[in-house]
Coordinates of C-alpha atoms in Angstrom, one line a residue:
M1 CA -0.1 0.2 -0.1
L2 CA 1.2 3.3 -0.9
T3 CA 1.8 6.0 1.7
P4 CA 0.3 9.2 1.6
V5 CA 3.4 11.0 0.0
E6 CA 4.0 8.1 -2.4
A7 CA 0.3 8.3 -3.9
R8 CA 0.3 12.1 -4.3
F9 CA 3.4 11.8 -5.8
K10 CA 2.2 9.1 -8.1
E11 CA -0.7 11.2 -8.7
E12 CA 1.4 14.3 -9.7
L13 CA 3.8 12.4 -11.9
E14 CA 0.8 10.8 -14.0
R15 CA -0.5 14.2 -14.8
L16 CA 2.9 15.5 -15.7
C17 CA 4.4 12.8 -17.9
P18 CA 2.2 9.7 -17.7
E19 CA 4.5 7.2 -19.8
G20 CA 7.8 6.9 -21.2
L21 CA 11.4 6.7 -19.5
L22 CA 12.4 9.2 -17.1
V23 CA 15.6 11.2 -16.6
L24 CA 16.1 12.3 -12.9
A25 CA 18.4 14.8 -11.6
V26 CA 20.2 13.3 -8.7
S27 CA 22.4 15.5 -6.5
G28 CA 22.5 13.1 -3.4
G29 CA 20.5 15.8 -1.4
G30 CA 17.4 14.5 0.7
D31 CA 15.0 16.0 -2.2
S32 CA 16.6 14.4 -5.1
V33 CA 17.2 11.0 -3.3
A34 CA 13.3 11.3 -2.4
L35 CA 12.5 11.9 -6.0
A36 CA 14.4 8.9 -7.0
V37 CA 13.0 6.5 -4.4
L38 CA 9.4 7.7 -5.0
V39 CA 10.1 7.1 -8.7
H40 CA 11.2 3.6 -8.1
R41 CA 8.1 3.0 -5.8
A42 CA 5.9 4.3 -8.6
G43 CA 6.9 1.8 -10.9
R44 CA 8.4 3.7 -13.5
E45 CA 11.7 3.3 -15.4
A46 CA 14.3 5.9 -14.9
V47 CA 17.8 6.8 -15.8
I48 CA 19.6 8.6 -12.7
A49 CA 21.8 11.7 -14.0
H50 CA 24.1 13.5 -11.9
L51 CA 26.6 16.4 -12.5
D52 CA 29.4 16.7 -10.7
H53 CA 30.4 20.8 -10.8
G54 CA 33.9 20.2 -9.0
L55 CA 32.8 23.0 -6.8
R56 CA 33.6 21.1 -3.3
P57 CA 36.2 18.8 -2.3
E58 CA 33.3 16.1 -1.1
S59 CA 31.9 16.3 -4.9
E60 CA 33.6 13.0 -5.9
E61 CA 32.3 11.2 -3.0
D62 CA 28.5 12.8 -3.7
A63 CA 29.2 10.8 -7.1
A64 CA 30.3 8.0 -5.1
F65 CA 27.2 8.1 -3.4
V66 CA 24.7 8.6 -6.2
R67 CA 26.1 5.5 -8.0
E68 CA 25.7 3.7 -5.3
L69 CA 21.8 4.9 -4.8
A70 CA 21.2 3.8 -8.4
E71 CA 22.6 0.3 -7.9
R72 CA 20.1 0.0 -5.3
L73 CA 17.3 0.8 -7.0
G74 CA 18.0 -0.8 -10.1
F75 CA 18.3 2.3 -12.4
P76 CA 21.0 3.3 -14.7
V77 CA 23.1 5.8 -14.0
V78 CA 25.1 8.9 -15.8
I79 CA 27.5 10.9 -14.3
E80 CA 29.8 13.7 -15.6
R81 CA 32.2 16.3 -14.0
V82 CA 32.7 19.8 -15.3
D83 CA 34.6 22.5 -13.8
V84 CA 32.5 25.0 -13.7
A85 CA 34.0 27.9 -12.0
R86 CA 36.5 27.6 -14.8
V87 CA 33.5 28.0 -17.5
A88 CA 32.2 31.0 -15.4
R89 CA 35.5 32.6 -15.7
E90 CA 36.0 32.0 -19.6
K91 CA 32.3 33.3 -19.9
G92 CA 32.7 36.2 -17.5
E93 CA 29.5 35.0 -16.0
N94 CA 27.5 34.7 -12.7
L95 CA 28.6 31.3 -11.2
E96 CA 25.4 29.7 -10.3
A97 CA 23.7 31.0 -13.7
V98 CA 26.4 29.1 -15.4
A99 CA 26.3 25.8 -13.0
R100 CA 22.4 25.9 -14.0
E101 CA 22.4 26.1 -17.4
L102 CA 25.5 23.5 -17.6
R103 CA 23.1 21.1 -15.4
Y104 CA 19.9 21.6 -17.7
A105 CA 22.4 21.0 -20.8
F106 CA 23.7 17.7 -19.1
L107 CA 19.9 16.7 -18.4
A108 CA 18.8 17.3 -21.9
R109 CA 21.9 15.2 -23.6
V110 CA 20.9 12.4 -21.1
A111 CA 17.3 12.5 -22.2
R112 CA 18.1 12.7 -25.6
R113 CA 20.9 9.6 -25.3
Y114 CA 18.0 7.6 -23.3
G115 CA 15.0 8.7 -25.6
A116 CA 13.3 10.1 -22.2
R117 CA 10.2 12.2 -22.6
C118 CA 10.5 14.2 -19.1
I119 CA 13.4 15.1 -17.0
L120 CA 12.6 15.4 -13.4
T121 CA 13.5 17.6 -10.8
A122 CA 13.5 17.6 -7.1
H123 CA 12.2 21.3 -6.4
T124 CA 9.7 21.3 -3.6
A125 CA 7.2 23.7 -2.0
D126 CA 10.1 25.4 0.5
D127 CA 12.2 25.9 -2.9
Q128 CA 8.8 27.4 -4.6
A129 CA 8.4 29.8 -1.3
E130 CA 12.6 30.6 -1.1
T131 CA 12.1 31.5 -5.0
V132 CA 9.5 33.9 -5.0
L133 CA 10.6 35.8 -1.8
F134 CA 14.3 36.2 -3.6
Q135 CA 12.5 37.3 -6.6
L136 CA 10.6 40.0 -4.9
F137 CA 13.1 40.9 -2.8
T138 CA 15.6 41.2 -5.5
G139 CA 13.4 43.5 -7.5
T140 CA 12.2 40.7 -10.1
A141 CA 8.8 42.5 -11.1
R142 CA 7.2 39.0 -12.0
A143 CA 7.9 36.8 -9.1
L144 CA 6.8 33.8 -10.8
G145 CA 8.4 31.5 -8.7
I146 CA 9.2 27.7 -10.0
R147 CA 7.2 26.3 -13.0
R148 CA 5.4 22.8 -12.5
S149 CA 6.2 22.1 -16.4
R150 CA 8.6 23.7 -18.4
G151 CA 9.0 22.0 -21.8
P152 CA 10.3 18.2 -20.9
V153 CA 11.4 19.6 -17.5
K154 CA 8.7 18.4 -14.9
R155 CA 8.8 19.2 -11.2
P156 CA 6.3 16.7 -9.4
L157 CA 7.6 17.4 -5.9
L158 CA 6.0 21.4 -5.6
F159 CA 3.3 19.9 -3.3
A160 CA 6.0 18.5 -0.8
R161 CA 7.9 20.0 2.1
R162 CA 11.5 19.8 3.0
A163 CA 11.2 18.3 6.3
E164 CA 8.5 15.7 4.9
L165 CA 10.9 13.9 2.2
R166 CA 13.4 13.7 5.1
A167 CA 10.9 12.0 7.0
Y168 CA 9.9 9.7 4.2
L169 CA 13.5 8.8 3.4
E170 CA 14.1 8.2 7.3
A171 CA 11.4 5.6 7.3
Q172 CA 12.1 4.0 4.0
G173 CA 15.6 3.4 5.1
F174 CA 17.5 6.1 2.7
P175 CA 20.1 8.3 3.5
W176 CA 21.3 11.0 1.8
R177 CA 24.2 13.8 1.6
E178 CA 24.4 17.6 3.2
D179 CA 25.8 20.0 1.0
R180 CA 27.4 22.3 3.5
T181 CA 27.1 25.4 1.2
N182 CA 23.5 25.2 2.0
L183 CA 24.6 26.5 5.7
D184 CA 26.6 29.3 4.5
L185 CA 24.3 32.5 5.2
A186 CA 26.3 34.5 2.7
R187 CA 24.3 33.0 0.3
D188 CA 21.3 34.2 -0.7
R189 CA 19.3 31.4 -0.9
A190 CA 20.6 30.0 2.3
Y191 CA 19.9 33.2 4.1
L192 CA 16.2 33.0 3.2
R193 CA 16.0 29.4 4.2
H194 CA 17.6 29.6 7.9
E195 CA 16.7 33.2 8.9
V196 CA 13.6 34.2 6.9
L197 CA 11.1 31.7 6.3
P198 CA 11.9 30.1 9.8
R199 CA 10.2 33.3 11.4
V200 CA 8.0 34.0 8.8
E201 CA 6.2 30.9 9.5
A202 CA 6.5 31.3 13.0
R203 CA 4.1 34.3 12.4
F204 CA 2.1 33.0 9.8
P205 CA 2.3 29.0 9.6
K206 CA 0.7 28.8 6.4
A207 CA 2.9 31.0 4.6
V208 CA 4.9 28.4 2.1
P209 CA 1.6 26.8 0.9
A210 CA 0.4 30.4 0.5
L211 CA 3.8 31.6 -1.6
G212 CA 3.2 28.2 -3.4
R213 CA -0.6 29.5 -4.4
F214 CA 0.7 32.9 -5.4
A215 CA 3.2 31.2 -7.5
E216 CA 0.6 29.2 -9.4
A217 CA -1.6 32.4 -10.0
R218 CA 0.9 34.2 -11.4
Q219 CA 2.2 32.1 -13.5
A220 CA -1.3 31.7 -15.0
E221 CA -1.6 35.4 -15.2
E222 CA 1.3 35.4 -16.9
D223 CA 0.8 33.2 -19.5
W224 CA -2.0 34.8 -20.5
L225 CA -0.5 38.3 -20.8
E226 CA 2.5 36.8 -22.6
A227 CA 0.0 35.5 -24.9
E228 CA -2.3 38.7 -25.3
S229 CA 1.1 40.8 -26.1
R230 CA 2.4 38.2 -28.6
A231 CA -0.9 38.9 -30.2
L232 CA 0.2 42.6 -30.9
L233 CA 2.9 41.3 -33.1
F234 CA 2.2 41.5 -36.8
S235 CA 5.3 41.1 -39.4
D236 CA 5.4 41.3 -43.0
P237 CA 7.3 37.9 -44.5
R238 CA 8.5 40.0 -47.3
F239 CA 11.5 41.5 -45.2
F240 CA 14.4 39.3 -44.0
V241 CA 14.7 40.9 -40.6
P242 CA 12.4 41.2 -37.6
N243 CA 9.6 43.7 -38.5
Y244 CA 6.4 44.6 -36.6
R245 CA 3.5 46.9 -36.9
A246 CA 4.1 49.9 -35.1
L247 CA 0.3 51.3 -34.4
P248 CA -1.0 47.7 -32.8
L249 CA 1.8 48.2 -30.2
L250 CA 1.0 52.2 -29.6
K251 CA -2.5 51.7 -29.2
A252 CA -2.0 48.5 -26.7
P253 CA -2.2 49.7 -23.0
A254 CA 1.1 50.3 -21.7
P255 CA 2.0 46.8 -19.5
L256 CA 1.0 44.9 -22.8
R257 CA 3.1 46.8 -25.1
E258 CA 6.5 46.7 -22.8
R259 CA 5.6 42.8 -22.8
A260 CA 5.6 42.8 -26.7
L261 CA 8.5 44.7 -26.8
R262 CA 10.5 42.5 -24.2
Q263 CA 9.4 39.3 -26.2
I264 CA 10.6 41.4 -29.5
L265 CA 14.1 41.8 -27.5
E266 CA 14.2 38.3 -26.1
A267 CA 13.5 36.9 -29.8
A268 CA 16.6 39.0 -31.1
G269 CA 19.1 37.6 -28.5
V270 CA 18.6 41.2 -26.6
R271 CA 18.3 41.3 -22.3
P272 CA 15.0 42.9 -22.2
E273 CA 16.6 45.6 -19.8
A274 CA 15.1 49.0 -19.3
R275 CA 17.0 50.8 -21.5
H276 CA 16.6 48.7 -24.3
L277 CA 12.7 48.7 -23.8
K278 CA 13.1 52.8 -23.8
A279 CA 14.9 52.6 -27.4
L280 CA 12.3 50.5 -28.9
E281 CA 9.9 53.0 -27.7
A282 CA 11.8 55.5 -29.2
A283 CA 12.0 53.7 -32.5
L284 CA 8.3 52.8 -32.4
A285 CA 7.6 56.5 -32.4
G286 CA 9.7 56.9 -35.6
G287 CA 13.0 57.2 -34.3
K288 CA 16.6 55.4 -34.1
A289 CA 17.8 53.7 -31.4
A290 CA 21.2 51.2 -31.4
L291 CA 20.9 47.8 -29.7
P292 CA 23.5 45.5 -28.1
G293 CA 25.2 43.0 -31.1
G294 CA 25.4 45.8 -33.8
L295 CA 21.2 45.9 -33.8
L296 CA 19.5 49.1 -35.3
A297 CA 15.9 50.0 -34.0
R298 CA 14.1 52.2 -36.7
G299 CA 10.9 53.2 -37.1
Y300 CA 10.1 53.8 -40.5
Q301 CA 6.4 53.8 -42.4
G302 CA 4.0 52.6 -39.5
A303 CA 6.5 49.5 -38.9
L304 CA 9.6 48.6 -36.3
F305 CA 12.4 47.1 -37.9
L306 CA 15.4 45.6 -36.3
I307 CA 18.4 45.8 -38.7
P308 CA 21.5 44.3 -38.3
E309 CA 25.1 45.3 -39.7
K310 CA 25.3 42.9 -42.1
I311 CA 23.2 39.7 -43.8
P312 CA 24.0 36.6 -44.9
S313 CA 25.4 35.9 -48.3
F314 CA 22.6 35.2 -50.9
S315 CA 22.7 33.6 -54.4
P316 CA 20.8 35.5 -57.1
P317 CA 18.9 33.9 -60.2
D318 CA 20.9 32.3 -62.9
G319 CA 22.6 34.7 -65.3
L320 CA 22.6 37.5 -62.8
E321 CA 25.3 38.9 -60.9
P322 CA 24.8 40.3 -57.2
C323 CA 25.1 44.3 -57.1
S324 CA 24.9 47.0 -54.4
Y325 CA 22.6 49.3 -53.7
Q326 CA 22.9 52.8 -54.8
K327 CA 20.4 55.6 -54.9
D328 CA 20.6 56.2 -58.5
L329 CA 20.1 53.1 -59.8
K330 CA 17.3 52.2 -62.2
L331 CA 14.7 48.9 -62.6
D332 CA 14.5 46.7 -65.3
G333 CA 11.8 48.1 -67.2
G334 CA 11.8 51.5 -65.6
G335 CA 11.4 53.2 -62.2
R336 CA 14.0 54.4 -59.8
L337 CA 15.2 51.8 -56.9
D338 CA 14.9 54.3 -54.4
E339 CA 11.5 55.1 -54.9
F340 CA 10.6 51.6 -55.4
F341 CA 12.0 50.5 -52.3
R342 CA 10.1 53.8 -50.4
L343 CA 6.9 52.5 -51.6
R344 CA 7.3 49.3 -50.5
G345 CA 7.8 50.8 -46.8
V346 CA 11.9 49.5 -46.9
P347 CA 13.7 52.1 -44.5
P348 CA 16.9 53.6 -46.1
E349 CA 19.3 51.6 -43.5
L350 CA 17.7 48.3 -44.9
R351 CA 17.7 49.0 -48.7
R352 CA 21.7 49.0 -48.8
L353 CA 21.4 45.4 -47.0
W354 CA 18.5 44.1 -49.4
P355 CA 19.9 41.2 -51.7
M356 CA 19.4 42.1 -55.3
A357 CA 21.2 41.4 -58.7
C358 CA 21.8 43.5 -61.8
E359 CA 21.9 42.9 -65.8
G360 CA 24.0 45.9 -67.2
E361 CA 23.0 48.7 -65.4
R362 CA 19.5 47.8 -64.4
V363 CA 18.1 46.4 -61.4
A364 CA 17.0 42.9 -62.5
W365 CA 16.0 40.8 -59.6
I366 CA 15.4 41.9 -55.6
Q367 CA 14.6 39.1 -53.3
G368 CA 10.9 38.9 -52.6
L369 CA 10.0 42.0 -54.4
F370 CA 11.1 42.3 -57.9
P371 CA 9.6 40.9 -60.4
E372 CA 6.5 41.4 -58.3
P373 CA 4.9 38.8 -56.4
P374 CA 1.2 38.0 -57.0
E375 CA 0.4 39.4 -53.5
D376 CA 1.5 43.0 -54.0
R377 CA -0.2 42.8 -57.5
F378 CA -3.3 41.7 -55.9
M379 CA -3.0 44.6 -53.3
R380 CA -2.4 47.0 -55.8
R381 CA -5.6 46.2 -57.4
A382 CA -7.4 46.7 -54.0
L383 CA -5.7 50.0 -53.9
F384 CA -7.4 50.7 -57.2
L385 CA -10.6 49.7 -56.2
A386 CA -10.4 52.2 -53.3
K387 CA -9.1 55.0 -55.2
R388 CA -12.7 53.9 -57.4
A389 CA -14.5 54.3 -54.3
A390 CA -13.1 57.6 -53.2
R391 CA -14.4 59.1 -56.5
R392 CA -17.7 57.9 -55.9
G393 CA -17.8 59.9 -52.6
E394 CA -17.1 56.6 -50.3
V395 CA -14.6 55.7 -47.7
P396 CA -11.5 54.1 -50.0
I397 CA -11.6 50.6 -49.3
G398 CA -10.7 48.1 -51.7
A399 CA -10.7 44.4 -51.7
V400 CA -10.2 41.5 -53.9
L401 CA -10.7 38.0 -52.9
V402 CA -8.2 35.2 -54.6
K403 CA -8.0 31.6 -54.6
D404 CA -5.2 29.8 -56.2
G405 CA -4.3 32.4 -58.5
E406 CA -7.7 33.4 -59.3
V407 CA -9.6 36.6 -58.5
L408 CA -12.8 35.2 -57.2
A409 CA -14.4 38.5 -56.6
E410 CA -13.6 42.1 -55.8
A411 CA -15.2 45.0 -54.2
H412 CA -14.8 48.6 -53.0
N413 CA -17.0 50.2 -50.3
R414 CA -20.6 50.9 -50.9
V415 CA -21.9 52.3 -47.6
E416 CA -23.3 56.0 -48.9
E417 CA -24.6 54.6 -52.1
T418 CA -26.5 51.7 -50.5
G419 CA -27.5 53.3 -47.3
D420 CA -26.5 50.2 -45.8
P421 CA -23.7 50.2 -43.1
T422 CA -22.7 46.7 -43.5
A423 CA -21.7 47.3 -47.1
H424 CA -17.9 47.1 -46.5
A425 CA -15.7 45.8 -49.3
E426 CA -15.0 42.7 -47.6
L427 CA -18.4 41.7 -46.8
L428 CA -19.2 42.6 -50.3
A429 CA -16.8 40.8 -52.4
L430 CA -17.6 38.0 -50.2
R431 CA -21.2 38.1 -51.0
A432 CA -20.2 38.3 -54.9
A433 CA -18.2 35.1 -54.8
L434 CA -21.0 33.0 -53.2
S435 CA -23.6 34.7 -55.4
R436 CA -21.5 33.4 -58.3
G437 CA -21.1 30.1 -56.3
R438 CA -17.0 30.6 -55.7
D439 CA -16.4 28.9 -52.7
P440 CA -14.0 31.4 -50.5
R441 CA -12.4 29.0 -48.0
G442 CA -8.9 28.8 -47.9
A443 CA -9.2 31.8 -50.3
A444 CA -6.5 34.8 -49.6
L445 CA -8.1 38.6 -49.3
Y446 CA -6.5 41.7 -50.0
V447 CA -7.8 44.4 -48.5
S448 CA -6.3 48.3 -48.7
L449 CA -7.4 48.9 -44.8
E450 CA -7.5 46.4 -41.6
P451 CA -10.9 44.9 -41.6
C452 CA -13.4 46.1 -38.7
P453 CA -14.5 43.2 -36.1
M454 CA -18.0 42.4 -38.5
C455 CA -15.8 41.9 -41.5
Y456 CA -13.6 39.9 -39.8
G457 CA -16.2 37.7 -38.2
A458 CA -17.5 37.5 -41.5
L459 CA -13.8 36.2 -42.8
L460 CA -13.7 34.0 -40.1
E461 CA -17.3 32.1 -41.0
A462 CA -16.5 32.1 -44.7
G463 CA -13.3 30.0 -43.7
V464 CA -10.8 32.5 -45.4
G465 CA -7.3 31.5 -45.4
T466 CA -5.2 34.5 -45.2
L467 CA -5.8 38.4 -44.9
Y468 CA -3.4 40.6 -46.6
Y469 CA -4.0 44.4 -45.5
G470 CA -2.6 47.8 -46.5
A471 CA -3.0 50.1 -43.5
E472 CA -3.8 49.8 -39.9
N473 CA -7.6 50.9 -39.4
E474 CA -7.2 53.5 -36.2
K475 CA -10.7 53.9 -35.5
M476 CA -12.5 50.2 -35.5
G477 CA -9.6 48.1 -36.5
A478 CA -9.9 44.2 -35.5
F479 CA -6.7 43.5 -34.4
T480 CA -5.1 47.1 -33.6
V481 CA -8.0 48.8 -31.5
H482 CA -10.0 45.8 -30.6
R483 CA -7.0 43.3 -30.2
L484 CA -8.8 40.2 -31.4
K485 CA -6.5 37.5 -31.8
P486 CA -6.7 36.4 -35.8
A487 CA -7.4 32.6 -36.2
F488 CA -5.6 32.5 -39.7
P489 CA -2.7 34.4 -40.8
V490 CA -2.4 38.0 -41.0
V491 CA 0.1 39.8 -43.4
P492 CA -0.1 43.7 -42.6
G493 CA 1.4 46.5 -44.0
R494 CA 1.9 45.9 -48.0
F495 CA 1.3 49.0 -49.6
G496 CA 0.4 50.8 -46.1
S497 CA 1.7 53.9 -46.7
Q498 CA 0.0 54.6 -50.0
S499 CA -3.5 53.1 -48.3
A500 CA -2.9 55.7 -45.4
K501 CA -2.2 58.8 -47.9
L502 CA -5.5 57.9 -49.8
L503 CA -7.7 57.9 -46.6
S504 CA -6.1 60.9 -45.1
G505 CA -6.7 62.9 -48.3
F506 CA -10.3 61.7 -48.3
F507 CA -10.9 62.7 -44.8
A508 CA -9.4 66.2 -45.4
R509 CA -11.5 67.0 -48.7
L510 CA -14.5 66.0 -46.9
R511 CA -13.5 68.4 -43.9
S512 CA -12.2 71.3 -46.4
E513 CA -15.9 70.8 -48.5
G514 CA -17.8 70.8 -44.8
C515 CA -15.8 74.5 -44.0
R516 CA -16.6 75.7 -47.1
S517 CA -20.4 74.6 -47.3
G518 CA -20.4 75.9 -43.6

């Protein structure tokens, strides 16, 4: 019959990793020895993994102890030694951070070698409480504590107290090793463990489980907030550098925007420090700012770009020679290169990096942009329809519905003409396609302005596969203003400046005519 600790552990383990071989991170301390014994009692197959950090004279004895424990339980064991102090010196980084990085890399290697799905660590409820306090006291605003599950790493002992596990080992007849450094009050963790938490618990006996509940609540909130902020990041895949539409970020509440900017920095390999977040804020407003690693944060035509100093080499189409950007170069077929880039929202700093090839003195190929891809051609048609709407006194928005390269239907706004407030370009294009028996499921819609929530809902119900839009809709945008999460790919900013200019010119004329008539 299982003891209460064994029953609870088995329940947690089945929830976190119901099947397959397990890798157990075992240091030899009481918590990790309890983990190994509990896994054995649960009847699961496992491999014990022990990394000797070489930081203490008795570390070899710890490794020998772990080997004996593995033999007693009948588990295979992998033991490696690494000079963590030397690696930390060479990297110029914090010793504890390097030790943690090396330990998890080792555990991942063991998991790959044995084909294990899960790596178990022995973090307890006490570790959780100490971590939350440490994060709060050292200024980490998130204070998320330790996650029960992160990728293959699972922590099924977060329910258990340290003293409870040692009592269990004593009852089962299993010894463990004590790490003397855990008694060194010069270490922050040891100070919290031996000086702070005992005093807190003397006054508030339920402090440790309360801190555990706090961590779980914060983690759930964090996951939701991260998803909400990630939904603000809209990119144009034509650009081969990180790029994000600025207005969805600028329209968002400041806490969400800051999280999104942090995600941008992390994706670029830049630590999300306050000064770097401030730099991105400045670039969002149309400025420039230098970031580590030679990156330039640049705001241009409604987008935020992270531009590197150089790009990887590329191979142009056969028969063409790579050429470098020059302001006065002309395109094959006519037109100035600089104007071509400007119309497509490419900032000047990125133009000099853009892969291109020449034939003679003319540019014959620009990666992703020239010859013109079908997506740009269809968006250009949507802009043409928007201009037609403007000439008829309608808000200038045009839409083109395309499937397998064939135009199913196209339309522009007809709200004023019909007196129907739902006669938006997107809805009219859908209705036209359906009236002709054309199935819009999986089609791409090209529209000069970001759809409103009504039109987005219709696109969703109709099964449209991809949405391309030009400018952001500052008043009713489904994504920019209402922050709806698109259920299908959305590609923003195609000829966005032209669409925005068309709209601003239309409303400027309306205001001018209103003033004259008044």
